[in-house]
Coordinates of C-alpha atoms in Angstrom, one line a residue:
M269 CA 152.8 99.0 161.6
L270 CA 153.1 100.6 165.0
T271 CA 155.9 103.1 165.1
R272 CA 157.5 105.3 167.8
R273 CA 156.8 108.4 165.7
S274 CA 153.1 107.6 165.2
L275 CA 152.5 106.8 168.8
L276 CA 154.3 109.9 170.1
L277 CA 152.4 112.1 167.6
G278 CA 149.2 110.6 168.8
L279 CA 150.1 111.2 172.5
A280 CA 151.1 114.7 171.7
A281 CA 147.8 115.4 170.1
L282 CA 145.9 113.9 173.1
G283 CA 148.1 115.9 175.4
A284 CA 147.2 119.1 173.7
A285 CA 143.6 118.2 174.0
G286 CA 144.1 117.5 177.7
C287 CA 145.7 120.9 178.2
S288 CA 142.8 122.6 176.4
A289 CA 140.4 120.8 178.7
G290 CA 142.1 122.1 181.8
G291 CA 144.5 119.2 182.4
T292 CA 147.9 120.1 183.9
T293 CA 150.9 118.1 185.1
T294 CA 151.1 119.6 188.6
Q295 CA 147.5 119.4 189.9
Q296 CA 147.4 117.6 193.3
V297 CA 144.7 116.2 195.5
L298 CA 143.9 118.3 198.5
G299 CA 143.4 117.5 202.2
D300 CA 142.6 114.4 204.2
L301 CA 139.8 111.9 203.5
P302 CA 136.5 112.9 205.0
T303 CA 135.3 111.1 208.1
T304 CA 131.6 111.8 207.6
P305 CA 129.2 110.5 204.9
P306 CA 128.7 112.5 201.7
P307 CA 125.8 114.9 201.5
P308 CA 122.9 112.8 200.4
D309 CA 122.3 114.9 197.2
T310 CA 125.9 114.2 196.0
K311 CA 126.0 112.8 192.5
L312 CA 128.6 110.6 190.8
S313 CA 128.7 109.2 187.3
I314 CA 130.3 105.8 187.6
S315 CA 131.3 103.8 184.6
I316 CA 131.5 100.4 186.3
R317 CA 128.5 98.4 185.0
T318 CA 129.7 95.2 186.7
T319 CA 129.4 96.9 190.1
L320 CA 125.9 98.1 189.2
K321 CA 124.8 94.6 188.4
Q322 CA 126.5 93.1 191.5
L323 CA 124.8 95.6 193.8
E324 CA 121.5 94.9 192.1
A325 CA 121.8 91.1 192.5
S326 CA 123.1 91.3 196.1
G327 CA 120.4 93.8 197.2
E328 CA 123.0 96.4 198.1
L329 CA 122.2 99.1 195.4
G330 CA 119.7 101.0 197.5
K331 CA 122.2 101.3 200.4
L332 CA 124.5 103.7 198.6
P333 CA 124.7 106.9 200.7
F334 CA 124.8 109.2 197.6
Q335 CA 123.1 109.4 194.2
V336 CA 124.5 107.9 191.0
S337 CA 123.5 110.2 188.2
D338 CA 124.5 107.7 185.5
W339 CA 126.1 104.2 185.1
P340 CA 127.5 104.7 181.5
N341 CA 128.7 101.5 179.9
I342 CA 132.2 102.8 179.2
Q343 CA 134.8 100.1 179.8
A344 CA 137.9 100.3 177.6
G345 CA 140.7 102.4 179.0
P346 CA 141.0 104.9 176.0
D347 CA 137.2 105.5 176.2
V348 CA 137.3 106.1 180.0
I349 CA 140.1 108.6 179.5
Q350 CA 138.0 110.5 177.0
A351 CA 135.0 110.4 179.3
F352 CA 137.1 111.8 182.1
R353 CA 138.3 114.5 179.8
A354 CA 134.8 115.4 178.8
R355 CA 133.8 115.4 182.5
S356 CA 131.0 112.9 181.8
V357 CA 132.4 110.2 184.2
D358 CA 133.7 110.7 187.7
L359 CA 134.9 107.2 188.5
G360 CA 136.0 104.2 186.4
S361 CA 137.5 100.8 186.7
N362 CA 140.3 99.5 184.5
A363 CA 143.6 97.7 184.4
G364 CA 146.8 99.4 185.4
I365 CA 147.8 100.7 182.0
P366 CA 145.1 103.4 181.4
P367 CA 146.3 105.6 184.3
I368 CA 149.7 105.6 182.7
Q369 CA 148.2 106.6 179.3
A370 CA 146.3 109.4 181.0
Q371 CA 149.5 110.7 182.5
A372 CA 151.1 110.6 179.1
T373 CA 148.3 112.7 177.7
R374 CA 148.5 115.2 180.6
L375 CA 145.2 114.2 182.1
Q376 CA 145.6 114.2 185.9
T377 CA 144.0 111.2 187.6
K378 CA 144.5 109.2 190.7
I379 CA 144.1 105.5 191.6
V380 CA 141.8 105.2 194.6
A381 CA 141.4 101.5 195.0
V382 CA 143.5 98.4 194.0
G383 CA 142.6 94.8 193.3
E384 CA 145.3 92.2 192.5
R385 CA 145.1 89.1 190.3
D386 CA 148.1 86.8 190.5
Q387 CA 147.3 84.4 187.7
P388 CA 147.2 85.0 183.9
L389 CA 143.8 86.2 182.7
Y390 CA 144.4 85.8 178.9
T391 CA 145.8 83.2 176.4
Y392 CA 147.6 83.7 173.1
A393 CA 145.9 82.4 170.0
T394 CA 147.5 81.9 166.7
K395 CA 146.0 82.5 163.3
P396 CA 144.6 79.4 161.6
G397 CA 147.4 77.2 160.2
S398 CA 150.2 79.1 161.8
P399 CA 153.4 77.2 162.5
I400 CA 153.7 79.1 165.9
K401 CA 153.5 76.5 168.7
S402 CA 155.2 78.2 171.7
L403 CA 156.2 81.6 173.0
G404 CA 159.7 81.0 171.6
D405 CA 158.3 81.3 168.1
F406 CA 157.1 84.9 168.5
K407 CA 160.2 86.6 167.2
G408 CA 159.5 88.4 163.9
K409 CA 155.8 87.7 164.0
K410 CA 152.8 90.1 163.8
I411 CA 151.2 90.5 167.3
A412 CA 147.9 92.3 167.9
F413 CA 148.7 95.2 170.3
S414 CA 146.5 97.6 172.2
Q415 CA 148.7 100.2 173.8
G416 CA 146.2 101.6 176.2
Q417 CA 144.6 98.4 177.4
A418 CA 145.5 95.4 179.6
Q419 CA 146.1 93.3 176.5
G420 CA 149.0 95.5 175.7
V421 CA 150.6 95.0 179.1
V422 CA 150.8 91.3 178.8
V423 CA 152.3 91.5 175.3
L424 CA 155.1 93.8 176.5
R425 CA 155.7 91.6 179.5
T426 CA 155.9 88.5 177.4
L427 CA 158.4 90.2 175.1
K428 CA 160.5 91.1 178.1
E429 CA 160.3 87.5 179.4
L430 CA 161.5 86.3 176.0
G431 CA 164.4 88.8 175.9
L432 CA 162.9 90.5 172.9
K433 CA 162.5 94.2 172.1
T434 CA 159.5 95.7 170.5
G435 CA 161.5 96.0 167.3
D436 CA 162.0 92.2 167.2
V437 CA 158.3 91.7 166.4
E438 CA 155.7 93.7 164.5
L439 CA 153.1 95.2 166.9
V440 CA 149.9 95.8 165.0
P441 CA 147.8 98.6 166.6
L442 CA 144.3 97.5 167.3
T443 CA 141.7 97.8 170.0
S444 CA 141.1 94.6 171.9
N445 CA 137.6 94.2 170.4
Q446 CA 139.3 93.9 167.0
F447 CA 141.7 91.1 168.1
L448 CA 139.4 88.1 167.2
T449 CA 138.6 89.3 163.7
A450 CA 142.3 90.2 163.1
V451 CA 143.6 86.7 164.1
Q452 CA 140.7 85.0 162.2
A453 CA 141.6 86.8 159.0
G454 CA 145.4 86.3 159.4
Q455 CA 146.0 90.1 159.8
V456 CA 148.1 89.1 162.8
D457 CA 149.9 85.9 163.6
V458 CA 149.0 86.1 167.3
A459 CA 146.4 87.8 169.4
V460 CA 145.5 87.9 173.1
L461 CA 142.1 86.3 173.8
A462 CA 139.9 85.6 176.8
E463 CA 136.9 83.4 177.4
P464 CA 134.4 82.8 175.9
Q465 CA 136.1 84.0 172.6
L466 CA 139.0 81.6 173.0
T467 CA 137.1 78.3 173.2
K468 CA 134.7 79.4 170.4
Y469 CA 137.7 80.4 168.2
L470 CA 139.5 77.2 168.7
G471 CA 136.4 75.2 168.0
Q472 CA 135.9 77.1 164.8
Y473 CA 139.6 76.8 163.7
P474 CA 141.0 73.5 164.9
D475 CA 144.3 74.3 163.1
A476 CA 144.9 77.4 165.4
T477 CA 146.9 77.0 168.6
A478 CA 146.3 78.3 172.1
I479 CA 149.6 79.2 173.9
K480 CA 149.5 79.7 177.6
M481 CA 151.1 83.0 178.8
N482 CA 153.1 83.5 182.0
S483 CA 152.5 87.3 182.1
V484 CA 150.1 88.5 184.7
D485 CA 147.9 91.6 184.4
L486 CA 148.1 92.2 188.1
L487 CA 146.0 95.3 188.7
T488 CA 142.4 96.2 188.6
V489 CA 142.0 99.8 189.8
L490 CA 139.4 102.3 190.5
W491 CA 140.5 105.8 189.4
A492 CA 139.2 109.3 189.1
P493 CA 140.2 112.7 187.8
V494 CA 142.0 114.9 190.3
E495 CA 139.4 117.6 189.9
V496 CA 136.8 115.2 191.0
L497 CA 138.8 114.2 194.1
N498 CA 139.2 117.9 194.9
D499 CA 135.4 118.2 195.3
P500 CA 134.8 117.4 199.0
A501 CA 131.3 115.9 198.4
K502 CA 132.5 113.7 195.6
L503 CA 135.6 112.7 197.5
A504 CA 133.3 111.5 200.4
A505 CA 131.1 109.7 197.9
I506 CA 134.0 107.9 196.3
K507 CA 135.3 106.8 199.7
A508 CA 131.8 105.5 200.5
F509 CA 131.6 103.6 197.2
I510 CA 134.9 101.7 197.4
P511 CA 133.6 99.2 200.1
F512 CA 130.5 98.5 197.9
W513 CA 132.8 97.8 195.0
A514 CA 135.0 95.4 197.0
R515 CA 132.1 93.6 198.6
G516 CA 130.2 93.4 195.3
T517 CA 133.3 91.7 193.7
V518 CA 133.5 89.3 196.6
W519 CA 129.7 88.5 196.3
T520 CA 130.3 87.2 192.8
Y521 CA 132.9 84.7 194.1
E522 CA 130.5 83.4 196.7
N523 CA 127.4 83.4 194.4
P524 CA 128.7 82.4 191.0
D525 CA 125.5 80.9 189.7
K526 CA 123.4 84.0 190.7
W527 CA 126.1 86.2 189.1
V528 CA 126.2 84.3 185.8
D529 CA 122.4 84.4 185.6
H530 CA 122.0 88.1 186.6
Y531 CA 124.9 89.6 184.6
Y532 CA 126.1 87.3 181.8
V533 CA 122.8 85.7 180.8
K534 CA 120.3 88.5 181.5
D535 CA 122.4 91.6 181.0
Q536 CA 125.1 90.5 178.5
N537 CA 122.9 88.0 176.6
V538 CA 125.5 85.2 176.6
S539 CA 124.6 81.6 177.2
K540 CA 124.9 80.1 180.7
A541 CA 127.7 77.8 179.4
D542 CA 129.6 80.8 178.2
G543 CA 129.0 82.7 181.4
D544 CA 130.2 79.7 183.5
R545 CA 133.3 79.5 181.3
I546 CA 134.1 83.2 181.8
V547 CA 133.7 82.9 185.6
Q548 CA 135.7 79.7 185.9
S549 CA 138.6 81.1 183.8
T550 CA 138.8 84.5 185.6
P551 CA 141.2 84.4 188.6
P552 CA 139.7 86.2 191.6
L553 CA 140.8 89.6 192.8
T554 CA 142.3 90.2 196.2
F555 CA 142.6 93.5 197.9
P556 CA 145.9 94.6 199.4
T557 CA 146.3 96.6 202.6
N558 CA 149.6 97.9 201.3
W559 CA 150.1 99.3 197.8
D560 CA 153.9 98.9 197.6
R561 CA 153.6 95.8 195.3
A562 CA 151.0 97.5 193.1
I563 CA 153.1 100.6 192.7
A564 CA 156.2 98.5 191.8
W565 CA 154.2 96.6 189.2
E566 CA 152.8 99.8 187.8
Q567 CA 156.4 101.2 187.6
E568 CA 157.6 98.2 185.7
T569 CA 154.7 98.6 183.3
A570 CA 155.4 102.3 182.7
D571 CA 159.1 101.5 182.2
L572 CA 158.2 98.9 179.6
L573 CA 156.1 101.5 177.7
A574 CA 158.9 104.0 178.0
E575 CA 161.5 101.5 176.7
G576 CA 159.2 100.9 173.7
G577 CA 159.0 104.6 173.0
F578 CA 155.3 104.8 173.8
V579 CA 155.4 107.2 176.8
E580 CA 158.0 109.3 178.5
K581 CA 159.6 107.7 181.5
F582 CA 158.1 108.9 184.8
D583 CA 157.7 108.0 188.5
V584 CA 154.3 106.3 188.9
T585 CA 154.1 107.0 192.6
G586 CA 152.0 110.1 192.0
L587 CA 149.3 108.0 190.2
F588 CA 148.3 106.5 193.5
D589 CA 146.2 108.3 196.1
R590 CA 147.4 106.5 199.2
R591 CA 144.8 108.2 201.4
F592 CA 142.6 105.3 200.2
E593 CA 145.1 102.5 200.7
K594 CA 143.2 100.4 203.2
V595 CA 139.6 101.3 202.3
A596 CA 138.9 98.4 200.0
A597 CA 140.8 95.7 202.0
E598 CA 139.1 96.7 205.2
A599 CA 135.7 96.2 203.6
V600 CA 136.2 92.4 202.9
D601 CA 137.1 89.3 204.9
A602 CA 140.7 88.6 205.5
K603 CA 140.7 85.7 203.0
Y604 CA 140.1 88.2 200.2
R605 CA 143.0 90.4 201.2
S606 CA 146.3 90.2 199.3
R607 CA 149.4 88.9 201.1
T608 CA 152.0 91.7 201.4

């Protein structure tokens, strides 16, 4: 069972590791954004495989004005944090919760780009034969919970929506890739699932129930360690990369069949039907020209984690490097910009 003590002890250990790796709680980014391209021999390690495949498929990869030394396939927030700490990754893409976790472990990072998604991305699934039929039945139940990932955010926001505290349910600590097995085996009563797992699970277990959630995982962010942003050449490279990321994302919305074939079928080895299902069930990102809403949402998330005893309460404003505020939005057509 997830306890305040175990979580705080874990965070303390990670925090100590962060300090030993040079992390501090006062490090700040320096100077203005560069107005010139990065030196062509600048190298970044970017752990955003989807962008790599988008740029391949759209023919944009060769236009990057710097070198990518590596595109490591590191996606989960806790793994990206460890890669940042090891200085093996310069730039990552995650939901809003990993930067909060990084702050809790004293690893100094900044959000440099923001995408917003206004519709739920996930669905709750019950264990086979469960009597749970609605969100109102969650009290007292075992819920799969990943503290450092987006799937944890939606659980906390659902509990708040229901007027429940974390102590009113049993949060079972798992990583999101363990959720399916856990709910299949009845280790938990409820787990957060996405496509194509959800449809396959319900097909295999017709006595399980899908329960729509109202909670939105609003943010997709690009983020980087502060020490990377304090390197002038890498700072310029990150600024140059953000428009490629935004335009690559938009390209998938305008070319869904090509995207499914290039990424899901040929790279991820899933069927075309599953790839289509993933694309159709994933609400599109839009890119805000103003980050006030994103910051407010991130603060609410951090406050929920603090209320549950998972992190210390803090002001999230410092997580956002607002020098980059308009870079992504200005790279895409107006219809892909968030309303502010």
